[in-house]
XYZ file of N, CA, C and O in Angstrom:
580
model
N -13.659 4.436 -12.186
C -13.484 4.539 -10.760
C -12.970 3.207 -10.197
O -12.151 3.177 -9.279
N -13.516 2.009 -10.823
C -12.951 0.975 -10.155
C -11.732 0.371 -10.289
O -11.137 -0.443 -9.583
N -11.415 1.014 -11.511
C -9.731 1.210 -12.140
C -8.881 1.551 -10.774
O -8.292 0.849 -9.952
N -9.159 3.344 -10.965
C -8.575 3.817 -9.790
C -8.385 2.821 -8.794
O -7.424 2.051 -8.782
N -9.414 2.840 -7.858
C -9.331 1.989 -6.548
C -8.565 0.608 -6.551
O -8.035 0.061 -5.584
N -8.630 0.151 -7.918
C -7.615 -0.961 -7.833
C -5.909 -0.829 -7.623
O -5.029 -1.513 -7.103
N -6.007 0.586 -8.413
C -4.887 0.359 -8.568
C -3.989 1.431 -7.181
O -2.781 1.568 -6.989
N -5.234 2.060 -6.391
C -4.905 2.298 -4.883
C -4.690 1.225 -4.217
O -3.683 1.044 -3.532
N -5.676 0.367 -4.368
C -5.226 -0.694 -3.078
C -3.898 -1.538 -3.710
O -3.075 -1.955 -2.896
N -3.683 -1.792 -5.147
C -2.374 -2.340 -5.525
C -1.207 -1.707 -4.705
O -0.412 -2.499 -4.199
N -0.984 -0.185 -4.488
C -0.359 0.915 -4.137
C 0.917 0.053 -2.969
O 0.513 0.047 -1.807
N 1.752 -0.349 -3.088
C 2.838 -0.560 -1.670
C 2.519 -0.097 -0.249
O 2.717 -0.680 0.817
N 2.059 0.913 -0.462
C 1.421 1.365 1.227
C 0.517 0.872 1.864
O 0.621 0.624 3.065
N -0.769 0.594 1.010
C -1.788 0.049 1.421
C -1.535 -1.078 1.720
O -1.882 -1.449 2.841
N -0.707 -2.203 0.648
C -0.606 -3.387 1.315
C 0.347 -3.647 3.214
O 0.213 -4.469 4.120
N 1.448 -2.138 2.937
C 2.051 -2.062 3.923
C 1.023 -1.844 5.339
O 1.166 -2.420 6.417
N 0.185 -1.049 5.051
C -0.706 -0.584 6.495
C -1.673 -1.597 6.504
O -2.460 -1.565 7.450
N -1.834 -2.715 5.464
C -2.766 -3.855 5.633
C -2.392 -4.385 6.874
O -2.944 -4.454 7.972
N -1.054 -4.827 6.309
C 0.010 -5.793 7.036
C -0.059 -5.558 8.476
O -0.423 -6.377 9.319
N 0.393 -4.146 8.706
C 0.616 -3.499 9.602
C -0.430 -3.846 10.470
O -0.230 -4.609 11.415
N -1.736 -3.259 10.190
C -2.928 -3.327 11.053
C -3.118 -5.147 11.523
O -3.850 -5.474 12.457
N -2.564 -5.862 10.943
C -3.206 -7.217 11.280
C -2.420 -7.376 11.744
O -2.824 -7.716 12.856
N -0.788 -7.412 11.767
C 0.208 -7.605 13.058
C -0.655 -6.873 14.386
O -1.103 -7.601 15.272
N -0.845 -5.356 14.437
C -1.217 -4.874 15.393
C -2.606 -5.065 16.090
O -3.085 -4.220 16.845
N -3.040 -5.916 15.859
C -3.989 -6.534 16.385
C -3.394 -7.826 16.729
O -3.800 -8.170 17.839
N -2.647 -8.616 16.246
C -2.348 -10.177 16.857
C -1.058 -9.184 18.310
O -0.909 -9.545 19.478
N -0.657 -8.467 17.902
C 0.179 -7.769 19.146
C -0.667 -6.966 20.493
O -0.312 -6.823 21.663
N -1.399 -6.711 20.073
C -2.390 -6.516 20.993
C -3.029 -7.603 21.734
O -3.484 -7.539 22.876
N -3.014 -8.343 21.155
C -3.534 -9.918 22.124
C -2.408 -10.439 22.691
O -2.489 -11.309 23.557
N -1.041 -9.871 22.181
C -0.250 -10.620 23.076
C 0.139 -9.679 24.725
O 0.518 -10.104 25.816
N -0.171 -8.283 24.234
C 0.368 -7.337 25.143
C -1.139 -7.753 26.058
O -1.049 -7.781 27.285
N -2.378 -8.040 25.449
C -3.594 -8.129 26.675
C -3.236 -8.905 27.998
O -3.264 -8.701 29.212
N -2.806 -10.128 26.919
C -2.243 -11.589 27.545
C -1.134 -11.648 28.856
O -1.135 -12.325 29.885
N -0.265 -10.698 28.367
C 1.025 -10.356 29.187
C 0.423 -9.647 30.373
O 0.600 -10.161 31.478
N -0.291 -8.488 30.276
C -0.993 -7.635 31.229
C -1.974 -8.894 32.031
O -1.526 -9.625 32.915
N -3.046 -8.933 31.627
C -3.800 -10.067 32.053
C -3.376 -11.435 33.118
O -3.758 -11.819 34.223
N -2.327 -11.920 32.050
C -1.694 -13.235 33.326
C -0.423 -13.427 33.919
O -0.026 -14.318 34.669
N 0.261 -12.225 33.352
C 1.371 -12.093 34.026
C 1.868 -10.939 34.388
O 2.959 -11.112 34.931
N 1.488 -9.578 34.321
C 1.775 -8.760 34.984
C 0.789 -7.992 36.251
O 1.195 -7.457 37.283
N -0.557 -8.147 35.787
C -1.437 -7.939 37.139
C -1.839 -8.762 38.069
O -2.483 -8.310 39.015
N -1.516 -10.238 37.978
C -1.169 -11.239 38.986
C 0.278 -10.564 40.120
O 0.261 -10.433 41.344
N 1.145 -10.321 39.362
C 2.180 -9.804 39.905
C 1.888 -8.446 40.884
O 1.906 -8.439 42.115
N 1.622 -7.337 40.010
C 1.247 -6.654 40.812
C 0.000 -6.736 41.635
O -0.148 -5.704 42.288
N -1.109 -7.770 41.854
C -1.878 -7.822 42.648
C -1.558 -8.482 43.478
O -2.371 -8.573 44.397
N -0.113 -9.361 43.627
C 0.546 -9.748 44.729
C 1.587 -9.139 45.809
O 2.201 -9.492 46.816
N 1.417 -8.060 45.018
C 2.732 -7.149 45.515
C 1.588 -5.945 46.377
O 1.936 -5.617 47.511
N 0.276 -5.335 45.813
C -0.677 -4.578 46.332
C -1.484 -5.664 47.324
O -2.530 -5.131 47.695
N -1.383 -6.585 47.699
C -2.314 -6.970 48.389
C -3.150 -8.219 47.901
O -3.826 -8.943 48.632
N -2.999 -8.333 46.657
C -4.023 -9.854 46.054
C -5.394 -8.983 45.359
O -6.434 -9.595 45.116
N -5.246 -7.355 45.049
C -6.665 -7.165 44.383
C -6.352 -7.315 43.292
O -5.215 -7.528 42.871
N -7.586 -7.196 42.548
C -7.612 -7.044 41.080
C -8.099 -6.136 40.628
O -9.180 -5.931 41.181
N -7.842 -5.313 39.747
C -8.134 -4.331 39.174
C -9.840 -4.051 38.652
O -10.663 -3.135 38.663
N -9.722 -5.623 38.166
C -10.815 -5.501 37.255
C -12.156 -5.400 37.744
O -13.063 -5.235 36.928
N -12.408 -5.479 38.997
C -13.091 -5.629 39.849
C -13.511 -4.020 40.638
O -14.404 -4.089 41.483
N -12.936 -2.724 40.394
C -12.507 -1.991 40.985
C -13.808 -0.928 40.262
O -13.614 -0.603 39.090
N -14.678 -0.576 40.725
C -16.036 0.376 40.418
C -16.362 0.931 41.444
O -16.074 0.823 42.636
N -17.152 1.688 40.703
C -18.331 2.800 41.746
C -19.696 2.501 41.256
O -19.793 2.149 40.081
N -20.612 2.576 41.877
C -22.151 1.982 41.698
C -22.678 3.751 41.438
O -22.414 4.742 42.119
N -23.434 3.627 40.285
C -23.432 5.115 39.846
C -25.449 5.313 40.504
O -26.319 6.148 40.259
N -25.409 4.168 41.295
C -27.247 3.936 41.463
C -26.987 3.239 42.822
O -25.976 2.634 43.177
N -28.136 3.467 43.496
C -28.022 3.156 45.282
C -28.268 1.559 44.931
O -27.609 0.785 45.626
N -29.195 0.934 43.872
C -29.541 -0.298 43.696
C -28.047 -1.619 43.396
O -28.026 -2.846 43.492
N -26.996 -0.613 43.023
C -25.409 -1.049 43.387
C -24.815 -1.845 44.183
O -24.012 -1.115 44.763
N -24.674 -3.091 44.661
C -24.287 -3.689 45.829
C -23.431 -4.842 46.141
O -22.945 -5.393 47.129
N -23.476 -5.015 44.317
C -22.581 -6.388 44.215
C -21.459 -6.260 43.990
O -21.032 -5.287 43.367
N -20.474 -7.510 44.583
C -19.197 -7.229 45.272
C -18.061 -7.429 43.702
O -16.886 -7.068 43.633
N -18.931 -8.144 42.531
C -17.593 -7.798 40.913
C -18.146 -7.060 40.110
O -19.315 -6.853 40.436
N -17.780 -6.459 39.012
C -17.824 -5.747 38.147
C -18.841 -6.618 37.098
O -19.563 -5.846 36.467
N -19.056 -8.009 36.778
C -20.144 -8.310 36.241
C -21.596 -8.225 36.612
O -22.560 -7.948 35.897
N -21.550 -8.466 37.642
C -22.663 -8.754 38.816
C -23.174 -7.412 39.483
O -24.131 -7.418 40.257
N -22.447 -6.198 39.125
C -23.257 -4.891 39.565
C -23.418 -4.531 38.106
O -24.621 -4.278 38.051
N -22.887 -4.340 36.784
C -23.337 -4.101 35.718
C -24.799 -4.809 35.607
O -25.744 -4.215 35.087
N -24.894 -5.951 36.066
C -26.641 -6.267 35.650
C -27.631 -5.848 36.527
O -28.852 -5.810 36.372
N -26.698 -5.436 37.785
C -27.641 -4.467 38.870
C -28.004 -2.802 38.449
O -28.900 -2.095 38.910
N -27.055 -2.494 37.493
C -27.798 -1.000 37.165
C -25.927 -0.603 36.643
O -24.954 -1.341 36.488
N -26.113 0.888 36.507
C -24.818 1.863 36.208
C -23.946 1.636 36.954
O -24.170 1.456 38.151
N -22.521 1.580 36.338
C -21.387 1.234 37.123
C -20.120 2.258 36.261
O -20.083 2.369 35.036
N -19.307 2.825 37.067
C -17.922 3.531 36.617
C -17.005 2.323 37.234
O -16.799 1.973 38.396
N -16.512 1.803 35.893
C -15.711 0.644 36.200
C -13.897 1.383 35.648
O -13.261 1.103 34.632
N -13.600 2.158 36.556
C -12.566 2.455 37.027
C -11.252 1.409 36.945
O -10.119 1.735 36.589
N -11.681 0.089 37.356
C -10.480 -0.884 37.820
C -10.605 -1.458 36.143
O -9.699 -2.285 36.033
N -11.300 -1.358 34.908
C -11.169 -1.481 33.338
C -10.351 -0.811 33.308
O -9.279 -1.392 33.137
N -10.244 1.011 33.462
C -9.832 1.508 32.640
C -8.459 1.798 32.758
O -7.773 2.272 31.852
N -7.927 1.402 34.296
C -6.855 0.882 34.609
C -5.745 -0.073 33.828
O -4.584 0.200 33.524
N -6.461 -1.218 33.623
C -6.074 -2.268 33.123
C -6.117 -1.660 31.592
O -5.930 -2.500 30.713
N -6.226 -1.003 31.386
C -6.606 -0.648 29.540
C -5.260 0.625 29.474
O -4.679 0.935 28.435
N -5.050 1.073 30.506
C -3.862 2.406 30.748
C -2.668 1.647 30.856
O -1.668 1.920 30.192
N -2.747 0.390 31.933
C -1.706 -0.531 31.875
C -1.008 -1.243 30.378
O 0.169 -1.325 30.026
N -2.102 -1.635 29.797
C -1.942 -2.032 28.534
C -1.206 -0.997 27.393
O -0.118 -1.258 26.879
N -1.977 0.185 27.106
C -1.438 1.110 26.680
C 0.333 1.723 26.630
O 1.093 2.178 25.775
N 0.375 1.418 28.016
C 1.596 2.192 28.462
C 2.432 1.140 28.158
O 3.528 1.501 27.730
N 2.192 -0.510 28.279
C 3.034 -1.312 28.007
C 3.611 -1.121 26.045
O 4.674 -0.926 25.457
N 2.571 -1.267 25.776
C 2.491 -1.705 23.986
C 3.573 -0.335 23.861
O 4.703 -0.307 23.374
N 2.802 0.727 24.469
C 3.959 1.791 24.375
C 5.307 1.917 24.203
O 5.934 2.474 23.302
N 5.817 1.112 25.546
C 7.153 0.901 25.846
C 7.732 0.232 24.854
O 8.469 0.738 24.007
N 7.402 -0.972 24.933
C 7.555 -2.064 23.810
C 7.904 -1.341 22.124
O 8.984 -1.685 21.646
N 6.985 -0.338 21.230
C 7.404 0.117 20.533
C 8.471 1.184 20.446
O 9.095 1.577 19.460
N 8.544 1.625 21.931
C 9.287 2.777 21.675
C 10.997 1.936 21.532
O 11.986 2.287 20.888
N 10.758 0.661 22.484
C 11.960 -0.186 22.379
C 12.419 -0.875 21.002
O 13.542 -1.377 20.953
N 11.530 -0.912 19.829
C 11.409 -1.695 18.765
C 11.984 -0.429 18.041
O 13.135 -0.474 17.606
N 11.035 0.968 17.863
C 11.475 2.126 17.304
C 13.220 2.381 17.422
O 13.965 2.424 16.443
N 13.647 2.534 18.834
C 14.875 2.908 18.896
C 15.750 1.378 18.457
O 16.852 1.735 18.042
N 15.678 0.379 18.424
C 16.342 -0.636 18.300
C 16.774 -0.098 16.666
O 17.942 0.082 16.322
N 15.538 0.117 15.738
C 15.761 0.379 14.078
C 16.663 1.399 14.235
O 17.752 1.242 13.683
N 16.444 2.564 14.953
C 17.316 3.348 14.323
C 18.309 3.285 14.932
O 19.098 4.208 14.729
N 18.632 2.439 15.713
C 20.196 2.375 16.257
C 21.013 1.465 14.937
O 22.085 1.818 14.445
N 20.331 0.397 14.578
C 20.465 -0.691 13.587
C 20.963 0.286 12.319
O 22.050 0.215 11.746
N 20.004 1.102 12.076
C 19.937 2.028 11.095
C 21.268 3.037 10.711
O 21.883 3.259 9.668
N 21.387 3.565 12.228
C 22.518 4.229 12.091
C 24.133 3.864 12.364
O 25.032 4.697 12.485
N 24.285 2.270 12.435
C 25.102 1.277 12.283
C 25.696 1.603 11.076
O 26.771 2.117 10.768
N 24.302 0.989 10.189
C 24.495 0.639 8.629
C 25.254 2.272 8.230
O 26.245 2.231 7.501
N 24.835 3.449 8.649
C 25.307 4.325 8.154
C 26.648 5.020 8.203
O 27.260 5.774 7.446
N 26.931 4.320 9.717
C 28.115 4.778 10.255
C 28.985 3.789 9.363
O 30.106 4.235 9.115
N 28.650 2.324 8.738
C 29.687 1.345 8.175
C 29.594 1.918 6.675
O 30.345 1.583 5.759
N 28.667 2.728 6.598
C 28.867 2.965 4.159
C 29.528 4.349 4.830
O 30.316 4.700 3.952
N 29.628 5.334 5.932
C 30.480 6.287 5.540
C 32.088 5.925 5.910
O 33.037 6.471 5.348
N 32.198 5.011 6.851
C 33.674 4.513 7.269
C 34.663 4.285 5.730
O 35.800 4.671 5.456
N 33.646 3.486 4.930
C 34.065 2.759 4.250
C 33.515 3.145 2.645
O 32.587 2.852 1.891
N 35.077 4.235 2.679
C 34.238 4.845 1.172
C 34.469 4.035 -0.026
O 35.311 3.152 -0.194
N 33.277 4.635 -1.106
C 33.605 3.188 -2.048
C 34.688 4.245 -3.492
O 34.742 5.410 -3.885
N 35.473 2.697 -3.869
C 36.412 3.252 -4.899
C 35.848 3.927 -5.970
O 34.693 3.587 -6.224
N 36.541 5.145 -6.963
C 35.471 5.429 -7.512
C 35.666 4.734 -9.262
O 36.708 4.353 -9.794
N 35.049 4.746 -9.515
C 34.562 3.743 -10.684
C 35.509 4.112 -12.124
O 35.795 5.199 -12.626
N 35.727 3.198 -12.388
C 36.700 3.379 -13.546
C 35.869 4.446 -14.574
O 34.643 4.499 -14.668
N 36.730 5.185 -15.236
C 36.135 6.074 -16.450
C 35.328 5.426 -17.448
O 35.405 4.202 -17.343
N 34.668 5.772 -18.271
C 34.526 5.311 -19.713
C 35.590 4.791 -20.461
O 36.713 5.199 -20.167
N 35.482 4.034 -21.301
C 36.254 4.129 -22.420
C 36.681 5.466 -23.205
O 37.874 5.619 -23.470
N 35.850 6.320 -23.538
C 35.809 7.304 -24.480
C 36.633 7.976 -23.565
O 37.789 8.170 -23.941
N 36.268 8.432 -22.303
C 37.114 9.097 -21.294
C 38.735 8.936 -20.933
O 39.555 9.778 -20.566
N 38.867 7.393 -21.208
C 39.838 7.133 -20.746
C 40.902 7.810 -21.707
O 41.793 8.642 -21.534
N 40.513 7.222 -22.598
C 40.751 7.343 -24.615
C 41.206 9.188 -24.327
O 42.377 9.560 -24.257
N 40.411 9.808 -24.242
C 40.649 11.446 -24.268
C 41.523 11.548 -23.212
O 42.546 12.154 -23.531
N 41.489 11.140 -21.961
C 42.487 11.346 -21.123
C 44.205 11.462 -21.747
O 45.104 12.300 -21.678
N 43.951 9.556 -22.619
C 45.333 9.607 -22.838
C 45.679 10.544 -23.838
O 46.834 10.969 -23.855
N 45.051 10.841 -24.476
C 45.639 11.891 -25.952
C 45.538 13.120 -25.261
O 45.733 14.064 -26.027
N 45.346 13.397 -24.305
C 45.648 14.976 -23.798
C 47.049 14.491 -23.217
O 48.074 15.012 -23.656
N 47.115 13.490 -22.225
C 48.517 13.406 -21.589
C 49.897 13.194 -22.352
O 51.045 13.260 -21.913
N 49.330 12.862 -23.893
C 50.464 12.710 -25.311
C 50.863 13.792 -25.469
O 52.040 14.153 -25.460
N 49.209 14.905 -25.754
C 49.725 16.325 -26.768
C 50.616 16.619 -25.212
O 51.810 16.767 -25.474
N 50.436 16.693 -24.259
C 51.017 17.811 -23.069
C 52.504 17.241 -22.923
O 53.287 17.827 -22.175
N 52.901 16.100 -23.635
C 54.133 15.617 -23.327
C 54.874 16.096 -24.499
O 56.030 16.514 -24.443
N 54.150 16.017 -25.580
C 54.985 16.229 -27.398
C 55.663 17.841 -27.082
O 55.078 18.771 -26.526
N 57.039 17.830 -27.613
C 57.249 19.525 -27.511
C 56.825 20.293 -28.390
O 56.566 20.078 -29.574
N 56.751 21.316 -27.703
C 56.130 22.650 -28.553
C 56.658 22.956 -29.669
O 57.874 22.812 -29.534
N 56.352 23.381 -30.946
C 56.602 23.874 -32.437
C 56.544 25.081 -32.680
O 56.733 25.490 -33.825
């Protein structure tokens, strides 16, 4: 069994979705980052100066404090203005791949459009081939008996 599993995780894929997963986590801190200090500054200047993150309902009358840290230690909170900021995020990383996705296959179908433009010569015969070629093009020339 431990054979096996070695020689799964050896497997090209696995190391590929290793890879994968640890880019997509350092990309996720950059898309937080982007959302975080430079795009909901923006739009909280453009709405008025709020912040999202700040944005709840007190799920208990004992509810009264004016941020989202400070009523969480007062009791139940639907923190609404999170899940915002987490939809924002989402939809960005979104975009972003769908822009990365289509970039490949435009790239992709470059490369394809340049190997069919450009057909390749086709490859000299064998020897042996060539060899039989010419002794057929002899007998078909010698006259008939």
């Amino acid at each position: 069994m431990l054979n096996e599993f070695k020689a799964f995780i050896a497997r090209g894929n696995v190391m590929d979705l290793a890879v994968g997963v640890i880019i997509g986590g350092a990309f996720g801190g950059i898309v937080k980052s982007l959302v975080d200090d430079i795009i909901m500054p923006i739009v909280g200047a453009i709405f008025g100066g709020f912040d999202f993150s700040n944005y709840f309902i007190g799920l208990s009358s004992s509810v009264n404090a004016p941020t989202l840290a400070a009523a969480r230690q007062q009791g139940a909170v639907l923190a609404y203005g999170s899940f915002i900021t987490v939809l924002i995020n989402f939809l960005i990383l979104a975009w972003i791949i769908f822009l990365m996705v289509k970039g490949v296959n435009m790239m992709q179908a470059q490369v394809d459009r340049q190997k069919k433009a450009a057909p390749e010569a086709p490859a000299a015969p064998a020897a042996d081939i060539a060899l039989l070629t010419e002794i057929r093009d002899l007998l078909a020339k010698r006259p008939a008996v």
